[in-house]
Short mmCIF file of C-alpha atoms in Angstrom, two decimals:
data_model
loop_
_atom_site.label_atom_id
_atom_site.label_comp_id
_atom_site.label_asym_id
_atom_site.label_seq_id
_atom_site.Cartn_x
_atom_site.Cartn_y
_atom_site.Cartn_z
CA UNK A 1 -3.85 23.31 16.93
CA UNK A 2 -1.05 20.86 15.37
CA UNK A 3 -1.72 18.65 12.33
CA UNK A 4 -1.09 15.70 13.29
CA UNK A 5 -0.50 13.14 10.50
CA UNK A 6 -0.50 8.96 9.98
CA UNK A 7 1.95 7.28 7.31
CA UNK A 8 0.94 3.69 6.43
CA UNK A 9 3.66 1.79 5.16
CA UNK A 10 2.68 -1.66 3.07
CA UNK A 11 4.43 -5.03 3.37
CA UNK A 12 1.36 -7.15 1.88
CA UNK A 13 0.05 -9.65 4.48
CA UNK A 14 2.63 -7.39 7.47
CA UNK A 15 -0.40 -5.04 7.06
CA UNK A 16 -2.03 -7.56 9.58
CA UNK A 17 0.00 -5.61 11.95
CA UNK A 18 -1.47 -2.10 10.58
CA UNK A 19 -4.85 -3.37 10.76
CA UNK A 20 -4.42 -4.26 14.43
CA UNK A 21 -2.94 -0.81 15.64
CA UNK A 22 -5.95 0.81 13.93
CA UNK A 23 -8.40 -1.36 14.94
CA UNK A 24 -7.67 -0.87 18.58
CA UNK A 25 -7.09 3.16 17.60
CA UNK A 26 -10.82 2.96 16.39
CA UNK A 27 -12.05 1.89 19.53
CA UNK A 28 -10.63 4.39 21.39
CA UNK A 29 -11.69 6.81 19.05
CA UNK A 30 -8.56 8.15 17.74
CA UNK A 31 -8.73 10.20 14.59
CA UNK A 32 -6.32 12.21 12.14
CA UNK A 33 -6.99 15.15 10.12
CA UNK A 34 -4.65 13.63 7.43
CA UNK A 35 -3.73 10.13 6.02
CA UNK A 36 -1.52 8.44 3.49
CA UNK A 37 -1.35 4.89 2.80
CA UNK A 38 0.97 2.80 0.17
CA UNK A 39 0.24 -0.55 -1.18
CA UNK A 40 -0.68 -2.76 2.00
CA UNK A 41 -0.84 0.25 4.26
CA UNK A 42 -3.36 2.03 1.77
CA UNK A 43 -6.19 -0.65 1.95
CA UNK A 44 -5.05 -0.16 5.69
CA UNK A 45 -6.05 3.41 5.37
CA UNK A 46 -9.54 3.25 3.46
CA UNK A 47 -10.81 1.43 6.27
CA UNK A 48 -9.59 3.48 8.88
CA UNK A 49 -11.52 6.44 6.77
CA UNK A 50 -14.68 4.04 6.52
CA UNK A 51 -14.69 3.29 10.40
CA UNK A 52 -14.57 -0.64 9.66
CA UNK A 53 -12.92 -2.21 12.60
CA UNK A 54 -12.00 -5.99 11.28
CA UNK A 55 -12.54 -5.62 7.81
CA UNK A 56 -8.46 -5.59 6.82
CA UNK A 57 -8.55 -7.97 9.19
CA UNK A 58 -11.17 -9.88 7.40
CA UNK A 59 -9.65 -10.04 4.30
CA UNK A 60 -6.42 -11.40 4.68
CA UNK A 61 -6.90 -13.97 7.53
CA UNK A 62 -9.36 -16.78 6.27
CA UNK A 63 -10.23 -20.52 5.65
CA UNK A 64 -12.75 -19.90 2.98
CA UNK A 65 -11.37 -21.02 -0.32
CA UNK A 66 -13.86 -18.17 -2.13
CA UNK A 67 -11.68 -15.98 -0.58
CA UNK A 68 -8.24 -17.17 -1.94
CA UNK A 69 -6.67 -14.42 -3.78
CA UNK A 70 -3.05 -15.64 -4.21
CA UNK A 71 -1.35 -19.55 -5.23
CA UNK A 72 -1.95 -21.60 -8.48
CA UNK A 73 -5.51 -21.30 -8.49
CA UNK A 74 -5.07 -17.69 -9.16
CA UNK A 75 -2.55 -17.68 -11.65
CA UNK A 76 -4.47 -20.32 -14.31
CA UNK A 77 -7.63 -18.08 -13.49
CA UNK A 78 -6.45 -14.59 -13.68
CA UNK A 79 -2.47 -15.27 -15.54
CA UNK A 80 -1.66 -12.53 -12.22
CA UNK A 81 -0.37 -14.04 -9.17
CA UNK A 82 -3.06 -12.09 -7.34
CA UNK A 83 -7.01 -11.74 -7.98
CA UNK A 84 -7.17 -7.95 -8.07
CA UNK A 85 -10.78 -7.97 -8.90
CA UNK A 86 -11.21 -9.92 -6.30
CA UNK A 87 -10.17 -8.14 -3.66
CA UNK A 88 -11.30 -4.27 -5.32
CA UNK A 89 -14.63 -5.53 -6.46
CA UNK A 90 -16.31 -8.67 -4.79
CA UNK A 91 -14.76 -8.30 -1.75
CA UNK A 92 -16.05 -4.81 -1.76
CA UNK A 93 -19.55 -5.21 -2.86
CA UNK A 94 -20.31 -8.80 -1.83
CA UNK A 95 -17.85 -10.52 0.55
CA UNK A 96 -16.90 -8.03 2.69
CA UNK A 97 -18.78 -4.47 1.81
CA UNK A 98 -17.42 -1.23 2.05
CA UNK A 99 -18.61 1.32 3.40
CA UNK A 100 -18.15 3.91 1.01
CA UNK A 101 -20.76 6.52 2.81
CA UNK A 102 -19.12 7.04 5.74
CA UNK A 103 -15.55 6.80 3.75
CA UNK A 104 -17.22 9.89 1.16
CA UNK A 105 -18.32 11.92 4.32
CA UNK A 106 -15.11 11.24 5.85
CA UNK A 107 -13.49 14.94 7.27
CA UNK A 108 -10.77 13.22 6.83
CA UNK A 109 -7.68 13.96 3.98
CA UNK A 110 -6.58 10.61 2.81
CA UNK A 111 -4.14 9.99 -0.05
CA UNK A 112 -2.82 7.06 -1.89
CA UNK A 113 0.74 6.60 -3.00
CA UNK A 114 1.65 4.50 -6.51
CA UNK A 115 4.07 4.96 -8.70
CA UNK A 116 4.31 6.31 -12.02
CA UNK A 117 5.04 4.10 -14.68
CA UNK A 118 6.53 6.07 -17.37
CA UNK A 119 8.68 8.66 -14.98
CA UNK A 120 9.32 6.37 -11.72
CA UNK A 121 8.18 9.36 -9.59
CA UNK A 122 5.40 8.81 -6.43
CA UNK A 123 2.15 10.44 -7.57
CA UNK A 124 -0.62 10.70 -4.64
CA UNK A 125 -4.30 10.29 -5.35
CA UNK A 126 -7.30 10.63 -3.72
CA UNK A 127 -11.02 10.49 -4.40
CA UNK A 128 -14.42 10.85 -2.34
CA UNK A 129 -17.07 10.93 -4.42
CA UNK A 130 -16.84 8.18 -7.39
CA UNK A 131 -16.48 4.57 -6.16
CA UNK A 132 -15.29 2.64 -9.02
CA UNK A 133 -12.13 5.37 -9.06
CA UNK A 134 -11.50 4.70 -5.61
CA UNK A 135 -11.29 1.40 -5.63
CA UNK A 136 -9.15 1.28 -8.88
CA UNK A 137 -6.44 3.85 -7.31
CA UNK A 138 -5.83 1.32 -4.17
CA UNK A 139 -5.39 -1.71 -6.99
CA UNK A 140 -2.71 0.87 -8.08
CA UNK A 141 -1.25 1.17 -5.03
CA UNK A 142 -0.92 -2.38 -4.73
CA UNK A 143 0.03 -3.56 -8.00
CA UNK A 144 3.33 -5.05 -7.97
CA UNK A 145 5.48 -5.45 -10.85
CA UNK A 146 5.67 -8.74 -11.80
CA UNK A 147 2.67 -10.06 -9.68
CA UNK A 148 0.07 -7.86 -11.61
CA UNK A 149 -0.26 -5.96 -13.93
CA UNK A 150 -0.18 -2.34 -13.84
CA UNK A 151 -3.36 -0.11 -13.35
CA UNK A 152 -4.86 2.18 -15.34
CA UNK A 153 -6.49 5.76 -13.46
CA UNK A 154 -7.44 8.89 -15.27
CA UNK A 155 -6.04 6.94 -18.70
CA UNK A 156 -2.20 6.97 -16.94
CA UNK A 157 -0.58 3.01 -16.05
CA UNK A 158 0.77 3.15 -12.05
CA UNK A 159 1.91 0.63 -9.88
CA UNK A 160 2.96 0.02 -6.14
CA UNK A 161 3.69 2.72 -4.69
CA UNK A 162 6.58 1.26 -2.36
CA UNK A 163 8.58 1.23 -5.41
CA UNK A 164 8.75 5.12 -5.20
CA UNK A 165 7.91 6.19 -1.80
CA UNK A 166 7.20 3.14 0.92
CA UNK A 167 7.16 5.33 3.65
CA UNK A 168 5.84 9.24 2.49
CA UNK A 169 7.06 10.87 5.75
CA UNK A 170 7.83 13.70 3.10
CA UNK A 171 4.53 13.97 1.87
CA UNK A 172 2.89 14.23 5.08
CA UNK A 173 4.69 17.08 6.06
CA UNK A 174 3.78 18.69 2.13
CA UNK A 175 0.48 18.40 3.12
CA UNK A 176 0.80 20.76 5.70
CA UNK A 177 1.51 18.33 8.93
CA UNK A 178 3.31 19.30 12.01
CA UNK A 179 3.81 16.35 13.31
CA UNK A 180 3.68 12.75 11.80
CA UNK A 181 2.57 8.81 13.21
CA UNK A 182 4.29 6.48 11.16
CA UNK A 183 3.47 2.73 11.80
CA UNK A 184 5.51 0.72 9.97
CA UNK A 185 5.49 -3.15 9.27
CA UNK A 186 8.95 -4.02 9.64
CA UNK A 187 10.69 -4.54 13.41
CA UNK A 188 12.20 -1.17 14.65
CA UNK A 189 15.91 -2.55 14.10
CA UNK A 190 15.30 -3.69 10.48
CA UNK A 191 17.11 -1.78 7.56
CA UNK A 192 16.69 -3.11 4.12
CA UNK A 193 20.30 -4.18 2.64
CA UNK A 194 20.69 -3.23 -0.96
CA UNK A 195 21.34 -6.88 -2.97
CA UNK A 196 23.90 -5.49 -5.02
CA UNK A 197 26.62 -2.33 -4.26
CA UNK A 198 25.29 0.71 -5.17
CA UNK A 199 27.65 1.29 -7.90
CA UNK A 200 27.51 -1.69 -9.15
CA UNK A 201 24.40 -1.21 -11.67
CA UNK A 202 25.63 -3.93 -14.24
CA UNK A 203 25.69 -6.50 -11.19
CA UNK A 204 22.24 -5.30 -10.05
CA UNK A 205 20.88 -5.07 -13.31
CA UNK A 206 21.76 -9.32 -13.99
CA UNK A 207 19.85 -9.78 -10.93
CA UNK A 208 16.31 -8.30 -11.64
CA UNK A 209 16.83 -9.18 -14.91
CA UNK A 210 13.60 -11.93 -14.75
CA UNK A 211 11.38 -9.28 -12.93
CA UNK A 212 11.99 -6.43 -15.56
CA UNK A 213 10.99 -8.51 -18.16
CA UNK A 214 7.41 -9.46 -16.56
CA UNK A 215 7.03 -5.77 -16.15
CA UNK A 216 8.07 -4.29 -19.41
CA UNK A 217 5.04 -2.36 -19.60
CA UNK A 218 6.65 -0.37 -16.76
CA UNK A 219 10.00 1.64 -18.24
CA UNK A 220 11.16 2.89 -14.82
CA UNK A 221 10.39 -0.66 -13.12
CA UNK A 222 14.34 -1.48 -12.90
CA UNK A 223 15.47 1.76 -11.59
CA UNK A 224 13.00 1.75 -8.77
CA UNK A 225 13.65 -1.39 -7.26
CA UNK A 226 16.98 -0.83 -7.29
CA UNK A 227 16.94 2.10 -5.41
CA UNK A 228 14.19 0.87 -2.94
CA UNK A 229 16.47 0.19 -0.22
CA UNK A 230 18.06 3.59 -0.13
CA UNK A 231 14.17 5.26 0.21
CA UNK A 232 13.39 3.19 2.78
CA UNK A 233 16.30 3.45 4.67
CA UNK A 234 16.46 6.86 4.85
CA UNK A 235 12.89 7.59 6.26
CA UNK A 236 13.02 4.72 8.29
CA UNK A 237 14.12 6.79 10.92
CA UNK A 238 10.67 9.00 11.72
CA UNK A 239 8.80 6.12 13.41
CA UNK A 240 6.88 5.22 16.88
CA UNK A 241 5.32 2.12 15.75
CA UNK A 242 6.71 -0.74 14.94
CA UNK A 243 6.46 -4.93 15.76
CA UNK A 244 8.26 -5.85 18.62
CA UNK A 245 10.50 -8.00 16.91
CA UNK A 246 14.24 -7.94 16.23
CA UNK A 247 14.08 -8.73 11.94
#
C-alpha cells in the first residue's frame, strides 16, 4: 500500500483556509499515515492529529477580547507582537483545550518544521508523550523573527520554520512517502518575487536591515529571509490544493 503524505504550509491567519480543508477531511474521515506542518500549517496539523474539528478555527476567528493575541495590547503586555503563551498555554488548557490523549495515541507520524537559529538549516521535531514539549515545539514553529522571540526546545533557540523550509515536500518524501497532499495557503498562480536581485546582497541586505536587528539573537535570520522566495518557489510546484483565487 502507498504512503500517502500531507504538507501544511503556514501563512498565519491564511491557515483559516487549512483549517477548513481539514475540517471537512475530518468529517469524511480522511486520514494520513504521515504529517508535517510549518508555522501556521503546524498548529493546523496538531489538530488534525487530535481529531478537533473547529478548534483552528476557533482560535483565530473571534470577538472575545480575552482572546486577542496580536495589536498594541499585546505588545505593552508581552514587548512581542504576539501572546505566545497565550495561544500554547491558556488557549490549550483553558480557552480552547486540547486534546492531547487522542493526539498521544495518534497512529499517526506528525512532524514540525522550525528553523535553526545558529545554522539556518530546517530541523523537524516531533513528540507524543510530554505535553509541555509539544506545545513549546509548535511556538517554535511559529516564532517569527522580529514578532517573537525565538524558542527554546531541548536547550537549542529555533524559530519559524518557513524561514527554512515553508513547504517540506522534500521531507515528506525522506520520511518514506510515495505520494504527497500539499495544501497550500497561497492562490495556485502566486509565486513569491524576491524584493531585491538575487545578486544583489548589499541591496537586500539595506532592506532587512530593521528586521535583523530585532532578531539578533538569530545569526542566520538575514540569510534566510533572503532566500525565502527561491524555497518557496521551487516546491511550489507539487500542489493540489490551493484557494481559488488569482494572488
Amino acid at each position: 500500500m502507498e504512503k500517502i503524505g500531507l504538507v501544511l504550509e503556514g501563512g498565519a491567519s491564511r491557515g483559516v483556509f487549512t483549517a477548513g480543508v481539514l475540517d471537512y477531511w475530518m468529517e469524511q474521515g480522511v486520514t494520513f499515515p504521515y504529517v508535517v506542518g510549518v508555522s501556521a500549517g503546524a498548529c493546523n496539523a496538531a489538530d488534525l492529529v487530535s481529531k478537533q474539528i473547529g478548534r483552528t478555527r476557533n482560535t483565530m476567528i473571534h470577538k472575545d477580547k480575552k482572546y486577542e493575541y496580536m495589536g498594541l495590547r499585546t505588545f505593552f503586555k508581552t514587548r512581542q507582537l504576539m501572546d505566545m503563551d497565550l495561544i500554547f498555554r491558556t488557549f490549550p488548557e483553558e480557552y480552547f483545550p486540547f486534546d492531547y490523549d487522542t493526539y498521544f495515541a495518534s497512529e499517526t507520524e506528525v512532524e514540525y518544521g522550525c528553523t535553526d537559529c545558529h545554522t539556518g538549516r530546517p530541523v523537524f521535531l516531533s513528540e507524543k508523550q510530554d505535553k509541555d514539549r509539544l506545545m513549546d515545539i509548535l511556538r517554535a514553529s511559529c516564532a517569527m523573527p522580529g514578532a517573537v522571540r525565538p524558542v527554546l526546545v531541548d536547550g537549542k533557540p529555533y524559530v519559524d520554520g518557513g524561514l527554512s523550509d515553508s513547504i517540506p515536500v522534500k521531507r515528506a518524501f525522506e520520511m518514506g512517502c510515495d505520494k504527497v497532499v500539499v495544501i497550500q495557503t497561497r492562490g495556485r498562480n502566486f509565486r513569491m518575487k524576491p524584493s531585491v536581485p538575487q545578486n544583489s546582497l548589499q541591496g537586500h541586505t539595506k532592506n532587512i536591515l530593521p528586521l535583523a536587528k530585532t532578531c539578533a539573537a538569530v545569526p542566520c535570520a538575514t540569510t534566510k529571509i533572503w532566500h525565502i522566495s527561491v524555497g518557496w518557489n521551487r516546491q511550489a510546484k507539487c500542489w493540489p490544493f490551493a484557494p481559488a483565487c488569482r494572488k
